[in-house]
CSV table of C-alpha atoms and ligand atoms in Angstrom, one decimal:
chain,number,residue,atom,x,y,z
A,71,UNK,CA,11.0,0.1,-19.6
A,72,UNK,CA,8.6,-0.6,-16.7
A,73,UNK,CA,6.9,2.4,-15.4
A,74,UNK,CA,4.9,2.4,-12.2
A,75,UNK,CA,2.2,0.2,-13.5
A,76,UNK,CA,0.9,-1.6,-10.4
A,77,UNK,CA,-0.5,0.0,-7.3
A,78,UNK,CA,0.8,-1.0,-3.9
A,79,UNK,CA,-2.5,-2.6,-3.0
A,80,UNK,CA,-2.6,-4.6,-6.2
A,81,UNK,CA,0.9,-6.0,-5.7
A,82,UNK,CA,0.4,-6.9,-2.1
A,83,UNK,CA,-3.1,-8.2,-2.6
A,84,UNK,CA,-1.6,-10.6,-5.1
A,85,UNK,CA,0.9,-12.0,-2.7
A,86,UNK,CA,-1.1,-12.2,0.4
A,87,UNK,CA,0.7,-15.1,2.0
A,88,UNK,CA,3.5,-12.9,2.8
A,89,UNK,CA,1.5,-10.3,4.7
A,90,UNK,CA,-1.9,-11.4,5.5
A,91,UNK,CA,-3.2,-13.5,8.4
A,92,UNK,CA,-6.0,-15.9,8.4
A,93,UNK,CA,-8.7,-14.0,10.2
A,94,UNK,CA,-11.4,-16.2,11.4
A,95,UNK,CA,-13.9,-13.3,11.4
A,96,UNK,CA,-14.3,-12.1,7.9
A,97,UNK,CA,-14.5,-8.4,7.8
A,98,UNK,CA,-17.3,-6.7,5.9
A,99,UNK,CA,-16.9,-3.7,3.8
A,100,UNK,CA,-19.1,-1.8,1.5
A,101,UNK,CA,-19.8,-3.8,-1.7
A,102,UNK,CA,-18.7,-6.8,0.2
A,103,UNK,CA,-21.6,-7.5,2.5
A,104,UNK,CA,-24.1,-9.5,0.6
A,105,UNK,CA,-22.2,-8.6,-2.5
A,106,UNK,CA,-24.8,-6.0,-3.4
A,107,UNK,CA,-24.6,-4.4,-6.8
A,108,UNK,CA,-22.8,-1.1,-6.7
A,109,UNK,CA,-22.3,1.0,-9.8
A,110,UNK,CA,-19.3,3.2,-9.9
A,111,UNK,CA,-16.7,4.2,-12.4
A,112,UNK,CA,-13.3,2.6,-12.8
A,113,UNK,CA,-10.7,3.1,-15.5
A,114,UNK,CA,-9.1,0.7,-17.9
A,115,UNK,CA,-6.0,1.6,-19.8
A,116,UNK,CA,-5.3,1.2,-23.4
A,117,UNK,CA,-2.8,2.1,-26.0
A,118,UNK,CA,0.7,2.3,-24.5
A,119,UNK,CA,0.8,-0.8,-22.5
A,120,UNK,CA,0.8,0.5,-19.0
A,121,UNK,CA,-1.8,-0.3,-16.4
A,122,UNK,CA,-3.9,2.3,-14.7
A,123,UNK,CA,-3.3,2.9,-11.1
A,124,UNK,CA,-6.6,3.6,-9.6
A,125,UNK,CA,-8.5,3.6,-6.3
A,126,UNK,CA,-11.8,1.9,-6.7
A,127,UNK,CA,-14.8,4.0,-5.8
A,128,UNK,CA,-16.2,1.2,-3.7
A,129,UNK,CA,-13.0,0.9,-1.7
A,130,UNK,CA,-13.1,4.7,-1.1
A,131,UNK,CA,-16.6,4.4,0.2
A,132,UNK,CA,-15.5,1.6,2.4
A,133,UNK,CA,-12.8,3.8,3.9
A,134,UNK,CA,-15.2,6.5,4.6
A,135,UNK,CA,-17.4,4.1,6.4
A,136,UNK,CA,-14.5,3.0,8.5
A,137,UNK,CA,-13.8,6.5,9.5
A,138,UNK,CA,-17.3,7.2,10.9
A,139,UNK,CA,-17.4,3.8,12.6
A,140,UNK,CA,-14.2,4.5,14.4
A,141,UNK,CA,-15.2,8.0,15.4
A,142,UNK,CA,-18.3,6.7,17.2
A,143,UNK,CA,-16.6,3.6,18.6
A,144,UNK,CA,-16.6,3.8,22.4
A,145,UNK,CA,-13.3,2.0,22.4
A,146,UNK,CA,-11.8,5.0,20.7
A,147,UNK,CA,-12.2,7.1,23.8
A,148,UNK,CA,-9.3,7.3,26.2
A,149,UNK,CA,-5.6,6.8,25.6
A,150,UNK,CA,-4.4,4.6,22.8
A,151,UNK,CA,-2.9,2.1,25.2
A,152,UNK,CA,-6.2,1.7,27.0
A,153,UNK,CA,-8.0,1.3,23.8
A,154,UNK,CA,-5.6,-1.4,22.6
A,155,UNK,CA,-5.9,-3.3,25.8
A,156,UNK,CA,-9.7,-3.3,25.5
A,157,UNK,CA,-9.5,-4.6,22.0
A,158,UNK,CA,-8.2,-8.2,21.8
A,159,UNK,CA,-8.1,-8.3,18.0
A,160,UNK,CA,-4.8,-8.4,16.2
A,161,UNK,CA,-4.0,-5.0,14.5
A,162,UNK,CA,-4.8,-6.2,11.0
A,163,UNK,CA,-8.4,-7.1,12.2
A,164,UNK,CA,-8.7,-4.1,14.4
A,165,UNK,CA,-8.1,-1.7,11.6
A,166,UNK,CA,-10.3,-3.6,9.2
A,167,UNK,CA,-7.6,-4.5,6.7
A,168,UNK,CA,-7.7,-7.3,4.2
A,169,UNK,CA,-4.1,-6.8,3.3
A,170,UNK,CA,-1.3,-4.3,3.7
A,171,UNK,CA,-0.2,-1.9,1.0
A,172,UNK,CA,3.5,-1.3,0.3
A,173,UNK,CA,2.8,2.3,1.4
A,174,UNK,CA,1.7,1.0,4.8
A,175,UNK,CA,5.0,-0.9,5.1
A,176,UNK,CA,7.2,1.9,3.9
A,177,UNK,CA,5.5,4.3,6.3
A,178,UNK,CA,6.1,1.8,9.0
A,179,UNK,CA,9.8,2.0,8.3
A,180,UNK,CA,9.5,5.7,9.0
A,181,UNK,CA,7.6,5.4,12.3
A,182,UNK,CA,5.4,2.4,13.2
A,183,UNK,CA,3.7,4.3,16.0
A,184,UNK,CA,2.7,7.1,13.5
A,185,UNK,CA,1.1,4.5,11.2
A,186,UNK,CA,-1.0,3.2,14.2
A,187,UNK,CA,-2.1,6.8,15.1
A,188,UNK,CA,-3.0,7.5,11.5
A,189,UNK,CA,-5.3,4.5,11.5
A,190,UNK,CA,-6.7,5.2,15.0
A,191,UNK,CA,-7.3,8.8,14.2
A,192,UNK,CA,-8.0,8.8,10.5
A,193,UNK,CA,-9.5,12.3,10.5
A,194,UNK,CA,-6.0,13.7,11.4
A,195,UNK,CA,-4.4,11.5,8.7
A,196,UNK,CA,-7.0,12.8,6.2
A,197,UNK,CA,-6.1,16.4,7.0
A,198,UNK,CA,-2.4,15.5,6.3
A,199,UNK,CA,-3.4,14.0,3.0
A,200,UNK,CA,-5.2,17.2,2.0
A,201,UNK,CA,-2.3,19.6,2.7
A,202,UNK,CA,-1.2,21.4,-0.5
A,203,UNK,CA,2.2,19.7,-0.6
A,204,UNK,CA,0.6,16.2,-0.6
A,205,UNK,CA,-2.0,17.2,-3.2
A,206,UNK,CA,0.7,18.7,-5.4
A,207,UNK,CA,2.6,15.4,-5.3
A,208,UNK,CA,-0.5,13.5,-6.3
A,209,UNK,CA,-1.0,15.8,-9.3
A,210,UNK,CA,2.5,15.2,-10.5
A,211,UNK,CA,2.0,11.5,-10.2
A,212,UNK,CA,-1.2,11.7,-12.1
A,213,UNK,CA,0.4,13.8,-14.8
A,214,UNK,CA,3.2,11.2,-15.2
A,215,UNK,CA,0.7,8.4,-15.5
A,216,UNK,CA,-1.3,10.2,-18.1
A,217,UNK,CA,1.8,10.7,-20.2
A,218,UNK,CA,2.0,7.0,-20.9
A,219,UNK,CA,-1.5,5.8,-20.9
A,220,UNK,CA,-5.0,6.4,-22.2
A,221,UNK,CA,-7.7,6.2,-19.6
A,222,UNK,CA,-11.0,4.6,-20.5
A,223,UNK,CA,-13.8,5.0,-18.0
A,224,UNK,CA,-15.6,1.8,-17.2
A,225,UNK,CA,-18.8,1.3,-15.1
A,226,UNK,CA,-18.3,-1.3,-12.5
A,227,UNK,CA,-21.1,-3.1,-10.8
A,228,UNK,CA,-19.4,-5.3,-8.1
A,229,UNK,CA,-16.2,-5.6,-6.2
A,230,UNK,CA,-15.2,-8.4,-8.6
A,231,UNK,CA,-15.6,-5.8,-11.4
A,232,UNK,CA,-13.2,-3.5,-9.6
A,233,UNK,CA,-10.6,-6.2,-9.4
A,234,UNK,CA,-11.3,-7.3,-13.0
A,235,UNK,CA,-10.3,-3.8,-14.1
A,236,UNK,CA,-7.0,-4.1,-12.3
A,237,UNK,CA,-6.4,-7.5,-13.8
A,238,UNK,CA,-7.3,-6.4,-17.3
A,239,UNK,CA,-4.8,-3.6,-16.9
A,240,UNK,CA,-2.1,-6.1,-15.8
A,241,UNK,CA,-2.9,-8.4,-18.7
A,242,UNK,CA,-2.7,-5.6,-21.3
A,243,UNK,CA,0.8,-4.8,-20.0
A,244,UNK,CA,2.3,-8.2,-20.2
A,245,UNK,CA,3.5,-7.9,-23.8
A,246,UNK,CA,5.4,-4.8,-22.9
A,247,UNK,CA,7.0,-6.5,-19.8
A,248,UNK,CA,8.3,-9.2,-22.1
A,249,UNK,CA,10.3,-6.8,-24.2
A,250,UNK,CA,13.9,-7.0,-22.8
A,251,UNK,CA,15.4,-5.4,-19.7
A,252,UNK,CA,13.0,-4.2,-17.0
A,253,UNK,CA,13.7,-1.1,-15.0
A,254,UNK,CA,11.5,-0.4,-12.0
A,255,UNK,CA,11.1,3.4,-11.5
A,256,UNK,CA,9.5,5.1,-8.6
A,257,UNK,CA,8.7,8.8,-8.6
A,258,UNK,CA,9.0,10.8,-5.4
A,259,UNK,CA,8.0,14.4,-5.3
A,260,UNK,CA,9.6,16.9,-3.0
A,261,UNK,CA,8.6,20.2,-1.5
A,262,UNK,CA,12.2,21.4,-1.5
A,263,UNK,CA,14.8,21.1,-4.3
A,264,UNK,CA,16.9,18.7,-2.2
A,265,UNK,CA,17.4,15.0,-1.7
A,266,UNK,CA,15.5,13.5,1.2
A,267,UNK,CA,17.2,12.5,4.5
A,268,UNK,CA,18.8,9.1,4.9
A,269,UNK,CA,15.8,7.9,7.0
A,270,UNK,CA,13.4,8.9,4.2
A,271,UNK,CA,15.6,7.2,1.6
A,272,UNK,CA,15.7,4.1,3.6
A,273,UNK,CA,11.9,3.8,3.6
A,274,UNK,CA,11.9,4.6,-0.2
A,275,UNK,CA,14.4,1.8,-0.7
A,276,UNK,CA,12.3,-0.6,1.2
A,277,UNK,CA,9.3,0.4,-0.9
A,278,UNK,CA,10.9,-0.3,-4.3
A,279,UNK,CA,12.5,-3.4,-3.0
A,280,UNK,CA,9.1,-4.8,-1.9
A,281,UNK,CA,7.8,-4.0,-5.4
A,282,UNK,CA,10.6,-6.0,-6.9
A,283,UNK,CA,10.1,-8.9,-4.5
A,284,UNK,CA,6.3,-9.0,-5.2
A,285,UNK,CA,6.7,-8.6,-8.9
A,286,UNK,CA,9.0,-11.5,-9.1
A,287,UNK,CA,6.8,-13.7,-6.9
A,288,UNK,CA,4.0,-12.9,-9.4
A,289,UNK,CA,5.9,-13.8,-12.5
A,290,UNK,CA,7.3,-17.0,-11.0
A,291,UNK,CA,3.7,-18.3,-10.6
A,292,UNK,CA,3.7,-17.9,-6.8
A,293,UNK,CA,0.3,-16.3,-6.7
A,294,UNK,CA,-2.4,-18.6,-5.4
A,295,UNK,CA,-6.0,-18.3,-6.7
A,296,UNK,CA,-7.5,-19.4,-3.4
A,297,UNK,CA,-5.4,-17.0,-1.4
A,298,UNK,CA,-6.6,-14.1,-3.6
A,299,UNK,CA,-10.3,-15.0,-3.4
A,300,UNK,CA,-10.2,-15.9,0.2
A,301,UNK,CA,-8.5,-12.8,1.5
A,302,UNK,CA,-10.3,-10.4,-0.7
A,303,UNK,CA,-13.7,-12.1,-0.4
A,304,UNK,CA,-14.1,-12.3,-4.1
A,305,UNK,CA,-16.5,-14.8,-5.8
A,306,UNK,CA,-15.0,-16.6,-8.8
A,307,UNK,CA,-18.5,-17.4,-10.1
A,308,UNK,CA,-19.6,-13.7,-10.2
A,309,UNK,CA,-20.5,-12.7,-13.7
A,310,UNK,CA,-18.6,-9.6,-14.8
A,311,UNK,CA,-20.4,-6.4,-15.6
A,312,UNK,CA,-21.4,-5.6,-19.2
A,313,UNK,CA,-18.8,-2.8,-19.7
A,314,UNK,CA,-16.0,-5.0,-18.4
A,315,UNK,CA,-17.0,-7.8,-20.8
A,316,UNK,CA,-17.1,-5.3,-23.7
A,317,UNK,CA,-13.6,-4.0,-22.8
A,318,UNK,CA,-12.2,-7.5,-22.3
A,319,UNK,CA,-13.5,-8.5,-25.8
A,320,UNK,CA,-11.9,-5.3,-27.3
A,321,UNK,CA,-8.5,-6.2,-25.9
A,322,UNK,CA,-8.8,-9.8,-27.0
A,323,UNK,CA,-10.1,-11.8,-24.0
A,324,UNK,CA,-13.3,-13.8,-24.0
A,325,UNK,CA,-14.5,-14.2,-20.5
A,326,UNK,CA,-17.7,-14.4,-18.5
A,327,UNK,CA,-17.0,-14.6,-14.8
A,328,UNK,CA,-14.5,-13.2,-12.5
A,329,UNK,CA,-13.0,-16.7,-12.1
A,330,UNK,CA,-12.4,-16.9,-15.9
A,331,UNK,CA,-10.4,-13.7,-15.7
A,332,UNK,CA,-8.4,-14.7,-12.6
A,333,UNK,CA,-7.4,-18.0,-14.3
A,334,UNK,CA,-6.4,-16.1,-17.4
A,335,UNK,CA,-4.3,-13.7,-15.5
A,336,UNK,CA,-2.5,-16.4,-13.5
A,337,UNK,CA,-1.9,-18.5,-16.5
A,338,UNK,CA,-0.5,-15.5,-18.5
A,339,UNK,CA,1.7,-14.3,-15.7
A,340,UNK,CA,3.2,-17.8,-15.2
A,341,UNK,CA,3.8,-18.6,-18.9
A,342,UNK,CA,4.5,-15.2,-20.4
A,343,UNK,CA,8.2,-15.5,-19.8
A,344,UNK,CA,8.5,-12.1,-18.2
A,345,UNK,CA,12.1,-11.3,-17.1
A,346,UNK,CA,13.1,-10.2,-13.6
A,347,UNK,CA,13.6,-6.5,-12.8
A,348,UNK,CA,17.2,-5.6,-13.6
A,349,UNK,CA,17.4,-2.1,-12.2
A,350,UNK,CA,15.5,-0.1,-9.6
A,351,UNK,CA,15.6,3.6,-9.7
A,352,UNK,CA,14.0,6.4,-7.6
A,353,UNK,CA,13.5,9.7,-9.3
A,354,UNK,CA,13.2,12.7,-7.0
A,355,UNK,CA,11.3,15.6,-8.5
A,356,UNK,CA,10.7,19.2,-7.3
A,357,UNK,CA,7.0,19.8,-6.9
A,358,UNK,CA,7.0,23.5,-7.7
A,359,UNK,CA,8.2,23.2,-11.3
A,360,UNK,CA,8.3,19.4,-11.9
A,361,UNK,CA,12.0,19.5,-12.5
A,362,UNK,CA,14.1,16.5,-11.7
A,363,UNK,CA,16.3,16.8,-8.6
A,364,UNK,CA,18.1,13.5,-9.3
A,365,UNK,CA,17.7,9.8,-9.7
A,366,UNK,CA,19.1,7.2,-7.4
A,367,UNK,CA,19.9,3.6,-8.3
A,368,UNK,CA,18.8,1.2,-5.5
A,369,UNK,CA,20.5,-2.0,-5.0
A,370,UNK,CA,18.4,-5.0,-4.1
A,371,UNK,CA,19.2,-6.7,-0.8
A,372,UNK,CA,16.9,-9.6,-0.6
A,373,UNK,CA,17.8,-10.7,2.9
A,374,UNK,CA,17.4,-7.2,4.3
A,375,UNK,CA,14.0,-6.8,2.7
A,376,UNK,CA,12.7,-10.1,3.9
A,377,UNK,CA,13.9,-9.5,7.4
A,378,UNK,CA,12.3,-6.0,7.4
A,379,UNK,CA,9.0,-7.5,6.2
A,380,UNK,CA,9.1,-10.2,8.8
A,381,UNK,CA,9.6,-7.6,11.5
A,382,UNK,CA,6.9,-5.3,10.3
A,383,UNK,CA,4.3,-8.0,9.7
A,384,UNK,CA,4.9,-9.4,13.2
A,385,UNK,CA,3.2,-6.2,14.5
A,386,UNK,CA,0.1,-6.7,12.2
A,387,UNK,CA,-0.2,-10.2,13.4
A,388,UNK,CA,-0.3,-9.1,17.0
A,389,UNK,CA,3.1,-10.7,17.9
A,390,UNK,CA,4.5,-7.4,19.3
A,391,UNK,CA,3.4,-3.9,20.3
A,392,UNK,CA,4.0,-1.0,17.9
A,393,UNK,CA,7.2,1.0,18.4
A,394,UNK,CA,8.0,4.6,17.8
A,395,UNK,CA,11.2,6.2,16.7
A,396,UNK,CA,14.5,5.7,18.6
A,397,UNK,CA,15.9,8.6,20.6
A,398,UNK,CA,18.5,9.2,17.8
A,399,UNK,CA,15.6,9.8,15.4
A,400,UNK,CA,13.5,12.0,17.7
A,401,UNK,CA,13.8,14.7,15.1
A,402,UNK,CA,11.1,12.9,13.2
A,403,UNK,CA,8.7,13.8,16.0
A,404,UNK,CA,9.0,17.5,15.2
A,405,UNK,CA,7.0,17.2,12.0
A,406,UNK,CA,4.6,14.6,13.3
A,407,UNK,CA,0.9,15.4,13.6
A,408,UNK,CA,0.6,13.1,16.6
A,409,UNK,CA,3.5,14.5,18.6
A,410,UNK,CA,1.2,16.1,21.2
A,411,UNK,CA,-0.5,12.9,22.1
A,412,UNK,CA,2.2,10.3,21.4
A,413,UNK,CA,2.7,8.1,24.4
A,414,UNK,CA,5.9,6.6,22.9
A,415,UNK,CA,7.4,10.0,22.6
A,416,UNK,CA,6.4,10.9,26.2
A,417,UNK,CA,7.9,7.7,27.6
A,418,UNK,CA,11.1,8.2,25.7
A,419,UNK,CA,11.3,11.8,27.0
A,420,UNK,CA,10.8,10.6,30.5
A,421,UNK,CA,13.5,7.9,30.1
A,422,UNK,CA,15.9,10.5,28.8
A,423,UNK,CA,15.1,12.9,31.8
A,424,UNK,CA,15.7,10.1,34.3
A,425,UNK,CA,18.9,9.1,32.6
A,426,UNK,CA,20.2,12.7,32.8
A,427,UNK,CA,19.3,12.9,36.4
A,428,UNK,CA,21.1,9.7,37.2
A,429,UNK,CA,24.2,10.9,35.3
A,430,UNK,CA,24.1,14.2,37.3
A,431,UNK,CA,23.9,12.3,40.6
A,432,UNK,CA,27.1,10.2,39.8
B,107,SF4,S1,5.7,11.6,17.8
B,107,SF4,FE1,7.5,10.6,17.1
B,107,SF4,S2,7.3,8.5,17.9
B,107,SF4,FE2,5.3,9.4,18.1
B,107,SF4,S3,4.3,8.8,16.3
B,107,SF4,FE3,5.2,10.8,15.8
B,107,SF4,S4,7.2,10.3,14.9
B,107,SF4,FE4,6.4,8.5,15.9
């Protein structure tokens, strides 16, 4: 059975052609610029064949840097619309993203405008991430992960080391992925003991469907080494840190550089004869006592997923403006942190008022 072994970012980072754009201006992030040595701790997994889902400490620092940069950016003053007009970069560049995560895309399915505000005003998004209900959800996820894996702390010295940890986790999982039918399970935690609304389910369905799409692209050998290194600004010739090498040796891999490990991973994924995902399930769990509310089987509709992805990626590539929710889904705005400042919402409200007036005049 396949548990949730791969993080969103890992999966999408490994299939960048689908979602990334070729930015002429490489962005810099901490640990990236000059590739300075940066010691931090990552985790490798052993034992039960599931990969660790971790955020790299370097990437977290990078996010923090982005926050302060955006707060002091003069372009951040004034309305969002003005700000966007001033800034000619495409959204992917404007928000300093190398790639999109599946979470970004499934949030976009809920409200694209909300995703944009979350990135433009990260301090508000951070407050949201710190509310008890969100924290409780994260704890449940962590508890589930710890049920099926042992975590080994590893000191990492470069961005290549961070990615090496992810790749070693993936490699250590391959033998388990080969064993028979694969079931993709996603855990969703809920503050109430109820199923989510149809709109929430739709974004959850999109999320697991993208996992399946990317997973299958990965095992069909559709990952491209140059795409990975180019978009993530990783150096194949970078020697891996001592703790990475020791761990790799322990799990049976003899490697020296990041490029060695990347080649090994791509080769293994292509020739390991890993089957496709048979079933996709979403388990809804009540946060207060971790009891299961229910499990939904999701049917995979490839055409639908691909057309959704095309639509969402066109925003990131600057081919269209962000959109908010339709008037029929205005109920979503009631629980939105950006409702007071949302220009989309205001324009929809004005539209509705004018329509009402016109109807009254008839
Ligand atoms: S107020 Fe409504 S339209 Fe605006 S960002 Fe929030 S959910 Fe989206």
